[in-house]
mmCIF file of C-alpha atoms in Angstrom:
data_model
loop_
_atom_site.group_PDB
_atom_site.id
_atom_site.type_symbol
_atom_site.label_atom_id
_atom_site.label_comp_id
_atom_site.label_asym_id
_atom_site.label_seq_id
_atom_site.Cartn_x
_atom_site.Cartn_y
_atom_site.Cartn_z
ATOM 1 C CA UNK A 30 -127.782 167.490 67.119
ATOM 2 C CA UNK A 31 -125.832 168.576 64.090
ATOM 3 C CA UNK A 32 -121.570 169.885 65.105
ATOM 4 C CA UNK A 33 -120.242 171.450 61.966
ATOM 5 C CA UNK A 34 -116.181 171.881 61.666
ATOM 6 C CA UNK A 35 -114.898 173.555 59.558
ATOM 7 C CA UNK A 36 -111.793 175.640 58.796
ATOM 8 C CA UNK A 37 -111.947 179.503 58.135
ATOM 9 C CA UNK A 38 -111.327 180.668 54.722
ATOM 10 C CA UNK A 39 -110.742 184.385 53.718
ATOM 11 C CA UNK A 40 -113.518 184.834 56.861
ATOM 12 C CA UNK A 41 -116.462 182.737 55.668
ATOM 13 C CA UNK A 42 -117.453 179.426 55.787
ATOM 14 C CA UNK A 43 -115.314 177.093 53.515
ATOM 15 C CA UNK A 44 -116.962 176.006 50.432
ATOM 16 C CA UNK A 45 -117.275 172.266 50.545
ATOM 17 C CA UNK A 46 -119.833 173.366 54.365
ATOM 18 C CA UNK A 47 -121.480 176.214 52.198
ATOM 19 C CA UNK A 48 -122.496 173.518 49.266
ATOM 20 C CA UNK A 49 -123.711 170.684 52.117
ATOM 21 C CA UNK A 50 -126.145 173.315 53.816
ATOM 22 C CA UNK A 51 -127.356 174.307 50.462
ATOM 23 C CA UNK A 52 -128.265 171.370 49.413
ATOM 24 C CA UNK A 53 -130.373 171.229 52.280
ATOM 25 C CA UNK A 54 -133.356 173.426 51.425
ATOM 26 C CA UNK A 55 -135.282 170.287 51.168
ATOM 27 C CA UNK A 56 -135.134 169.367 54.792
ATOM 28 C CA UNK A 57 -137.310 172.924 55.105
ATOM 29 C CA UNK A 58 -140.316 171.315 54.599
ATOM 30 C CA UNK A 59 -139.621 167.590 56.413
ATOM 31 C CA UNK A 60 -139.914 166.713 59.907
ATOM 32 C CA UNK A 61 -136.086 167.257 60.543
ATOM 33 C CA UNK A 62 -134.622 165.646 63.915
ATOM 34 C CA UNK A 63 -131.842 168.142 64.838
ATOM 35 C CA UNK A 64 -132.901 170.809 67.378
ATOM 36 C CA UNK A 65 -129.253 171.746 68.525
ATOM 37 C CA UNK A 66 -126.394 172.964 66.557
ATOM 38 C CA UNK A 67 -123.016 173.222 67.315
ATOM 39 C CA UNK A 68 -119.887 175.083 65.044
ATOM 40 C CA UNK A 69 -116.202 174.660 65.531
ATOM 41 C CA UNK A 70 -113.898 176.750 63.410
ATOM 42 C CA UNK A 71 -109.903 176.766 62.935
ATOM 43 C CA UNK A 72 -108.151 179.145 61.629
ATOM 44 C CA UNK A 73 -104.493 180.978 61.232
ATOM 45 C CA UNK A 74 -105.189 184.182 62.379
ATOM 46 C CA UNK A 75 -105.766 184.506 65.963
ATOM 47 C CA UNK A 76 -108.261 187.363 66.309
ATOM 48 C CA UNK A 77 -111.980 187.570 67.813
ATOM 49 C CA UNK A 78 -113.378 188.350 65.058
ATOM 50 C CA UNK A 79 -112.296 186.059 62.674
ATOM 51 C CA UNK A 80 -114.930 183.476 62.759
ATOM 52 C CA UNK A 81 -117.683 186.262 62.594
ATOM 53 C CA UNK A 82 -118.999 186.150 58.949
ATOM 54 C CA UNK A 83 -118.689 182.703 59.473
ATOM 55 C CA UNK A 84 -120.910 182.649 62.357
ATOM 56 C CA UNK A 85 -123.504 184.770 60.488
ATOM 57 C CA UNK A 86 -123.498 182.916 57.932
ATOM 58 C CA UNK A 87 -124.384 179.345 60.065
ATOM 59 C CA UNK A 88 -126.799 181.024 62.183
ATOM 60 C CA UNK A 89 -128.456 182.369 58.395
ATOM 61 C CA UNK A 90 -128.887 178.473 57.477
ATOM 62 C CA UNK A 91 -130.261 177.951 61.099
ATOM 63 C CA UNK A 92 -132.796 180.588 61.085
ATOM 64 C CA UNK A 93 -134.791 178.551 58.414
ATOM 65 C CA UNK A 94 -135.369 175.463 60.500
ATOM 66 C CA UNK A 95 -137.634 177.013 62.770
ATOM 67 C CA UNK A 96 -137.151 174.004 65.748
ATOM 68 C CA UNK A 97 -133.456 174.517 65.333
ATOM 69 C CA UNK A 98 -130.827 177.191 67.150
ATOM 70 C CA UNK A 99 -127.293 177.978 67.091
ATOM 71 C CA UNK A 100 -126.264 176.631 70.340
ATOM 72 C CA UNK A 101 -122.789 177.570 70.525
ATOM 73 C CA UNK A 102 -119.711 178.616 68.474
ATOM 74 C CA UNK A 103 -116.070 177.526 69.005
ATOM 75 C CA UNK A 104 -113.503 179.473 67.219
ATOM 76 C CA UNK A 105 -110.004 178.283 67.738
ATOM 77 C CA UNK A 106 -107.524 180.459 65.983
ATOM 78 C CA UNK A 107 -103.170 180.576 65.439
ATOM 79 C CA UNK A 108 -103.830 176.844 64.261
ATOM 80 C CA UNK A 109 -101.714 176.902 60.836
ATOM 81 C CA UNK A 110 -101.527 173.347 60.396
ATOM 82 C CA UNK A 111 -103.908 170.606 61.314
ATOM 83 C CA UNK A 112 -101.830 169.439 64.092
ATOM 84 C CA UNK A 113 -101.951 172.267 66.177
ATOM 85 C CA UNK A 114 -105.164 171.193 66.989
ATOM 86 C CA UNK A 115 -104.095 168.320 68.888
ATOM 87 C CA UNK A 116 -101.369 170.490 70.416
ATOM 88 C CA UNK A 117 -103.467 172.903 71.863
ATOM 89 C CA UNK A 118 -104.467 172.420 75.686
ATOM 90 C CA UNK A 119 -106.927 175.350 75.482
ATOM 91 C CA UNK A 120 -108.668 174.299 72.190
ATOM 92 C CA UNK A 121 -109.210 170.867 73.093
ATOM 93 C CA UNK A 122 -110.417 171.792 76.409
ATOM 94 C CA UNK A 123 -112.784 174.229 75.246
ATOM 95 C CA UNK A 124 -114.126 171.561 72.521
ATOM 96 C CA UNK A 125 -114.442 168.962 75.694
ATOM 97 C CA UNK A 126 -116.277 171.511 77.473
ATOM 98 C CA UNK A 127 -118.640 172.236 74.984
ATOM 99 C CA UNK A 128 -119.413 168.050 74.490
ATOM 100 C CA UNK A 129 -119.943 167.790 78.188
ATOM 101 C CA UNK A 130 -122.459 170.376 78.375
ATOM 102 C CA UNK A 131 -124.590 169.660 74.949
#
């Protein structure tokens, strides 16, 4: 099981997350473990659709390990500073949730 986190930038996936799963093309041809794979985003704007290109852009890297899926995506948005992770009830339970069932 891989769980990426990872805060949105401009809408995308930051860069330090974009350079790890490039630098992964050689697991293509190994026998990788992972089968499951989790992302959790943050952001400051609070919108749906915020963690979208994001999203398409994880599920892209995932495509390529054919024994692998996307199995879920947690977007947590109108968290502007790294504590209001901690402060939010509905973020944190959402993240527990999605532990308990993986």
């Amino acid at each position: 099981m891989l769980i990426f986190a990872n805060p949105i930038y401009y809408y995308e996936l930051c860069g330090q997350l974009k350079t790890l799963l490039d630098r992964c093309n050689p697991l293509y041809l190994s026998d990788y473990r992972f089968r499951d794979v989790f992302l959790i985003t943050t952001s400051t704007e609070d919108t749906e659709e915020v963690s979208d290109t994001a999203e398409s852009g994880m599920q892209g890297w995932v495509d390529c390990f054919p024994k692998a899926k996307l199995v879920s995506v947690l977007s947590g948005g109108g968290l502007s500073d790294s504590a209001d992770a901690e402060k939010s009830e509905t973020f944190l339970q959402a993240a527990y949730e999605l532990g308990k069932n993986a």
